[in-house]
Amino acid sequence: MQIGFYFDQSRCIGCCACVAACRSWNQLDQEMPDLIQIVPQEGGEFPNVSLSYLFLSCFHCIEPACIPACPDRLLVKRAEDGIVVITDPEQCTGCQLCVEACPYGAPKVVTAGKVGIVMCNLCLDRLSEGKAPVCVTTCPTEALDVGTMEELIAKYGELRELEGFADYRKTNPPIIFQARNLEK
Amino acid sequence: MKVVPSVCCHDCGGSCPLNIYVEDGRITKIEARDVGLPAMRPCLRGLLYHYRVYAPDRLKYPMKRSGERGEGKFVRVSWDEALDEVAERITHIKDTYGPAAILNLGGSGPSGRFHSSAALSRFLNMAGGQTKYWNLRSQQGGLFASLATYGTINEGSDRADLLNSKMIILWGCNPAESIFGTETRWYLTQAKEKGIKIICVDPRFTDSAASWASSWVPIRPGTDAAMLVAMAYIILEQGLQSQHFLDTYTVGFDKFRDYVTGVEDGVAKTPEWAEGITGVPAETIKTLAWEYATTKPAAIIPGFAPGRTARGEQYHRAATTLSVMTGNIGIHGGATACLGTATTLSAMTGNIGIHDGATACLEENLSALPPREIEPPPSDHPDDFDLPVPPNPVEKDQPLHEYAVKGIYRHTVDKINFSKTWDAILRGKAGGYFSDIKMLYSVGGDSLNQSCEINRAVEAIKTLEFVVVHDHFMTPLARFADILLPATTWCERNDINFPWGFGHYALYANKAIEPFYESKNDLDIFTELAAKMGISGYNDKTEDEWLRLIAAKQGIPDYDAFKASGFYKLETLEPYVSFQNQIKDPGHYPFPTPSGKVEIFSQRIADFNRPDVLPPIPKYVEGWEGPTDPKREQYPLQLITTHSRKRTHSQFHNIPWYGQLEPHEVWVNPIDAKPRDIKDHDQVKVFNDRGVISIQAKLTNRIMPGVVNIYQGAWYEPDPSGLDRGGCVNVLTRGEHSPGGAFCSNTALVQVEKI
């Protein structure tokens, strides 16, 4: 089974509530990096301007580039749900090879205190209680969802590509998109 | 570990449910609390509030100034020593100069209904009186227009009613960042997906324009009334007005028509006329007017920002008139197109419940509520609201203020318009003000950073004999305190909160943690001061008794259930829309105006007798630093001071994570940047006669040429040369108000230069 994200770009208003909720739930101190990034994509010239947002996180790729990149084999893809996790953060030497390998820059480097990386684990603690990840339950426009790939495709279709995101063929991230409707 | 149901208590217009996780007496995380409504989700500010609660720079102890005033040097003192000094100085100033020498600069930083700056007003009135300010900075222009036109501020529709519109115009309104009612983001998203056409009129291509609008109409700041008037011209020219509606429900439309068509002054207010003023192409105005008038129902949702300009009242009056002309009042899917604040629990249950600062201009209108369609739950205490504030002895028998437009505002001469605070301190009685201010008392806000013309403010504060500030941090105003007292946050006390004007629900802020170090609730500080000064009855109820009283006044039927669940919503059969009775049965339900009708022409405004600045019909009236001001040669750019998602006004500025979310920048269009040789991320200075700030430039097509944008709320941080390195916009804004009261933070001409 593979659990993945759904991101509805037409609903994302760029508010970053997901970023804050993720930090709060994961009890990250202020020195720690954000696990989610909301990246504005501005285009056009006045007055024909466009603006949309990218949602970036660890997408728990089907063919992850980070796992083979780790010299200490600390990253593991769980067989039961496909979630990529760090098995033993204490052993991480902070070499950042996983960061370089990931097309989405998802592993985040910790610069304060113990060196290492942090990344989204899809709120495993919440999933085990039957609750959706905190980014999903926080988004004020319900632009995010998680589910098995079968569920996501059945609910939201099969769009795997979105302008601004790395080519999905590289690591096969389990994320389904809804593009921003640009028909004005 | 315990999970405490609470609510984010900030001055953003929303009120959002949160779960606060507490371990060993410390907040570990905060989560969106599910109240079964997806529209009720919080934003990034509440979710990391513990960063603010435990910030290393949080004030821990009472402090006393040890250096020069404003130098920022303090020593720790005991509560007893601090309060003895405050009590002694208040007594001395009151006895020497009279109570009007004490200026109350209470703010609206804490939005809870119990722990608010009303605690200060109550204390000072019981201590003998005070000088108060009038002017709700956020929306005074809209307040004026609403009272003049409809006779009440209880006008508006539920956000859910947006789904009944066929067209929505967001005018100077950016709820994607500013919130403006918790539910707003949800219903605009739903409206877009339902296929409802959404247009955004704004000098900036905001997140709201990008997220919801099918088209963006950039407009020069302060010229909105001209565009609205030109839309009225097209509607009249094409005969698209709802004449029956105008004949039945309004007065004075003929006078407005004479102005629009040019009968009055020989100038037809055509789209071509408006193009020259607003920068909006005439064709765009024509198309929008035609679409708006022929799509029914349609809702203009006005933000308060265009009203925060010189003559900002005219924008609100004009938007309202357009909505009336097209028959969009009192119906589902329409809009009152003014304040839109009818849908709070307090308004719907008959207790207007607005911040203490607003009462000065509302007293007369508290009883003038329109009949409601929904039967309110019984209230045991209909006469007072929040923490009761007794009358101010200073204002007893005083005549009305020159700007107290008869029957609309009733404030007396002793009150200062907030915009004139510093002028009043500097010039006093000799300058025509009611009193010589000797002391400033600030609770719940930074009225230095969030006022206008800060350099003048600094000059003024230095002349005072005594300054007391309660706050959480060493804010720009706190630096000027003589006695600085650490206050609690909403996590450290019990309270009740509800949104400004949008949504008939209340949330309970259960106390999550004990007060931080030696900080105290404002109310408890005043209770101790009252005891020291021999004032009895200041705090004659327990916290629980007060909160039960407030809940009862809001019509909350079961206080204990409310406290336990943390949420109460007044259910309605359908989305609430004000004035439905007035429209269905005008014979029985007059509007609460002198004529009983919607007053497009207002005799009450006419009696003010200043048609040049405050005309009795809505007009475009150019204010200072407008399109034809000769100052443009020196300062050619218009500054707007907007709301960022990462702050609530000046709160959160000092919290590093929020600061890093996006840099503090001045938005400059590449067309304006090029001749100034400014590149993206260059450090620039923004300046005018009032001051100069240093800030990074953001080159973006999201701002119209000729306009620059800086988010308000960054903290004033002047260097020895007077250059504000904090990038506080209010160094540049002017300490003047529009005659209807509007706070003019979006009217300022500036120049930008590379450093």
mmCIF file of C-alpha atoms in Angstrom, chain A residues 8-34 38 40 42-53 125-126 131-132 134-144 180-181 183-184, chain B residues 21 23 28-32 38-39 41-45 47-48 50-52 55-56 175-177 185-186 189-190 192-193 203 205-207 209-216 218 645 655-658 660-661 669 671 698-705:
data_model
loop_
_atom_site.group_PDB
_atom_site.id
_atom_site.type_symbol
_atom_site.label_atom_id
_atom_site.label_comp_id
_atom_site.label_asym_id
_atom_site.label_seq_id
_atom_site.Cartn_x
_atom_site.Cartn_y
_atom_site.Cartn_z
ATOM 1 C CA ASP A 8 -5.517 21.300 -4.751
ATOM 2 C CA GLN A 9 -3.577 24.268 -6.051
ATOM 3 C CA SER A 10 -6.769 26.075 -7.020
ATOM 4 C CA ARG A 11 -7.722 26.147 -3.333
ATOM 5 C CA CYS A 12 -4.354 27.064 -1.832
ATOM 6 C CA ILE A 13 -4.427 30.698 -0.731
ATOM 7 C CA GLY A 14 -0.810 30.687 0.439
ATOM 8 C CA CYS A 15 -1.745 31.276 4.067
ATOM 9 C CA CYS A 16 0.867 28.864 5.527
ATOM 10 C CA ALA A 17 -1.493 27.554 8.229
ATOM 11 C CA CYS A 18 -0.305 24.047 7.263
ATOM 12 C CA VAL A 19 3.322 25.064 7.841
ATOM 13 C CA ALA A 20 2.512 26.424 11.304
ATOM 14 C CA ALA A 21 0.273 23.485 12.253
ATOM 15 C CA CYS A 22 3.013 21.039 11.248
ATOM 16 C CA ARG A 23 5.598 22.845 13.356
ATOM 17 C CA SER A 24 3.250 22.988 16.308
ATOM 18 C CA TRP A 25 2.153 19.356 16.169
ATOM 19 C CA ASN A 26 5.733 18.148 15.755
ATOM 20 C CA GLN A 27 6.863 20.409 18.584
ATOM 21 C CA LEU A 28 9.605 22.049 16.570
ATOM 22 C CA ASP A 29 11.518 24.817 18.290
ATOM 23 C CA GLN A 30 11.900 28.065 16.421
ATOM 24 C CA GLU A 31 15.452 27.146 15.383
ATOM 25 C CA MET A 32 14.185 24.066 13.553
ATOM 26 C CA PRO A 33 13.369 24.231 9.828
ATOM 27 C CA ASP A 34 9.854 24.075 8.384
ATOM 28 C CA ILE A 38 4.533 27.032 0.557
ATOM 29 C CA PRO A 40 4.776 31.475 -4.362
ATOM 30 C CA GLU A 42 4.529 34.825 -9.494
ATOM 31 C CA GLY A 43 4.212 35.480 -13.196
ATOM 32 C CA GLY A 44 3.126 37.971 -15.834
ATOM 33 C CA GLU A 45 3.459 41.707 -16.128
ATOM 34 C CA PHE A 46 1.191 44.384 -14.749
ATOM 35 C CA PRO A 47 -1.782 44.244 -15.054
ATOM 36 C CA ASN A 48 -1.870 40.663 -16.322
ATOM 37 C CA VAL A 49 -0.389 39.016 -13.274
ATOM 38 C CA SER A 50 -0.626 35.481 -12.025
ATOM 39 C CA LEU A 51 0.129 33.983 -8.627
ATOM 40 C CA SER A 52 -0.110 30.429 -7.436
ATOM 41 C CA TYR A 53 1.483 28.388 -4.686
ATOM 42 C CA ASP A 125 1.082 9.264 15.402
ATOM 43 C CA ARG A 126 -2.164 10.752 14.106
ATOM 44 C CA LYS A 131 -6.753 10.998 12.313
ATOM 45 C CA ALA A 132 -5.511 12.748 9.198
ATOM 46 C CA VAL A 134 -2.370 17.949 10.963
ATOM 47 C CA CYS A 135 -1.742 19.909 7.730
ATOM 48 C CA VAL A 136 -4.873 18.306 6.273
ATOM 49 C CA THR A 137 -7.095 19.008 9.268
ATOM 50 C CA THR A 138 -5.868 22.608 9.512
ATOM 51 C CA CYS A 139 -6.079 23.897 5.929
ATOM 52 C CA PRO A 140 -8.820 26.559 5.947
ATOM 53 C CA THR A 141 -9.891 25.799 2.380
ATOM 54 C CA GLU A 142 -9.400 21.997 2.471
ATOM 55 C CA ALA A 143 -6.747 22.126 -0.231
ATOM 56 C CA LEU A 144 -4.957 19.058 1.181
ATOM 57 C CA ARG A 180 -5.150 26.175 -10.486
ATOM 58 C CA ASN A 181 -7.889 27.072 -12.887
ATOM 59 C CA GLU A 183 -9.347 30.350 -17.164
ATOM 60 C CA LYS A 184 -10.150 33.864 -16.187
ATOM 61 C CA TYR B 21 -1.760 20.918 24.727
ATOM 62 C CA GLU B 23 2.393 19.244 29.833
ATOM 63 C CA THR B 28 3.766 22.043 24.071
ATOM 64 C CA LYS B 29 1.596 22.391 20.984
ATOM 65 C CA ILE B 30 -1.538 24.029 19.607
ATOM 66 C CA GLU B 31 -3.915 22.470 17.136
ATOM 67 C CA ALA B 32 -6.970 23.521 15.156
ATOM 68 C CA PRO B 38 -14.716 23.339 8.156
ATOM 69 C CA ALA B 39 -15.189 27.103 7.896
ATOM 70 C CA ARG B 41 -10.220 26.872 10.969
ATOM 71 C CA PRO B 42 -7.463 29.013 12.449
ATOM 72 C CA CYS B 43 -4.496 30.650 10.764
ATOM 73 C CA LEU B 44 -0.767 30.432 11.372
ATOM 74 C CA ARG B 45 -0.829 33.016 14.170
ATOM 75 C CA LEU B 47 -1.162 27.722 15.888
ATOM 76 C CA LEU B 48 2.265 28.759 17.151
ATOM 77 C CA HIS B 50 3.407 29.397 22.365
ATOM 78 C CA TYR B 51 6.371 30.887 20.488
ATOM 79 C CA ARG B 52 4.983 34.223 21.618
ATOM 80 C CA ALA B 55 9.528 34.243 23.765
ATOM 81 C CA PRO B 56 12.843 35.019 25.445
ATOM 82 C CA PRO B 175 -9.258 38.074 3.731
ATOM 83 C CA ALA B 176 -6.715 35.492 2.509
ATOM 84 C CA GLU B 177 -4.230 37.359 4.689
ATOM 85 C CA ARG B 185 -11.894 32.170 3.378
ATOM 86 C CA TRP B 186 -14.043 29.064 3.335
ATOM 87 C CA THR B 189 -13.528 29.278 -1.872
ATOM 88 C CA GLN B 190 -16.937 27.625 -2.031
ATOM 89 C CA LYS B 192 -15.595 30.351 -6.568
ATOM 90 C CA GLU B 193 -16.158 26.631 -6.992
ATOM 91 C CA PRO B 203 -4.109 48.509 -5.823
ATOM 92 C CA PHE B 205 -2.858 41.741 -6.786
ATOM 93 C CA THR B 206 -3.457 40.210 -3.359
ATOM 94 C CA ASP B 207 -3.581 36.572 -2.348
ATOM 95 C CA ALA B 209 -7.325 38.333 -5.927
ATOM 96 C CA ALA B 210 -5.109 35.418 -6.946
ATOM 97 C CA SER B 211 -7.138 32.841 -5.052
ATOM 98 C CA TRP B 212 -10.708 33.777 -5.772
ATOM 99 C CA ALA B 213 -11.091 36.487 -8.391
ATOM 100 C CA SER B 214 -11.586 35.973 -12.099
ATOM 101 C CA SER B 215 -10.347 39.489 -12.692
ATOM 102 C CA TRP B 216 -8.331 42.124 -10.890
ATOM 103 C CA PRO B 218 -6.096 47.844 -9.972
ATOM 104 C CA ARG B 645 -0.529 37.160 7.328
ATOM 105 C CA ILE B 655 8.787 36.409 17.106
ATOM 106 C CA PRO B 656 11.648 35.125 14.927
ATOM 107 C CA TRP B 657 9.752 32.397 13.068
ATOM 108 C CA TYR B 658 7.088 34.846 11.880
ATOM 109 C CA GLN B 660 11.531 34.729 8.756
ATOM 110 C CA LEU B 661 8.363 33.650 6.960
ATOM 111 C CA ASN B 669 6.469 47.906 -9.466
ATOM 112 C CA ILE B 671 8.099 50.424 -13.835
ATOM 113 C CA LYS B 698 10.532 43.751 -3.444
ATOM 114 C CA LEU B 699 10.110 44.262 -7.162
ATOM 115 C CA THR B 700 6.753 42.897 -8.152
ATOM 116 C CA ASN B 701 4.059 43.265 -10.761
ATOM 117 C CA ARG B 702 1.549 42.615 -8.018
ATOM 118 C CA ILE B 703 1.469 46.333 -7.178
ATOM 119 C CA MET B 704 0.242 48.961 -9.617
ATOM 120 C CA PRO B 705 2.736 51.532 -10.843
#
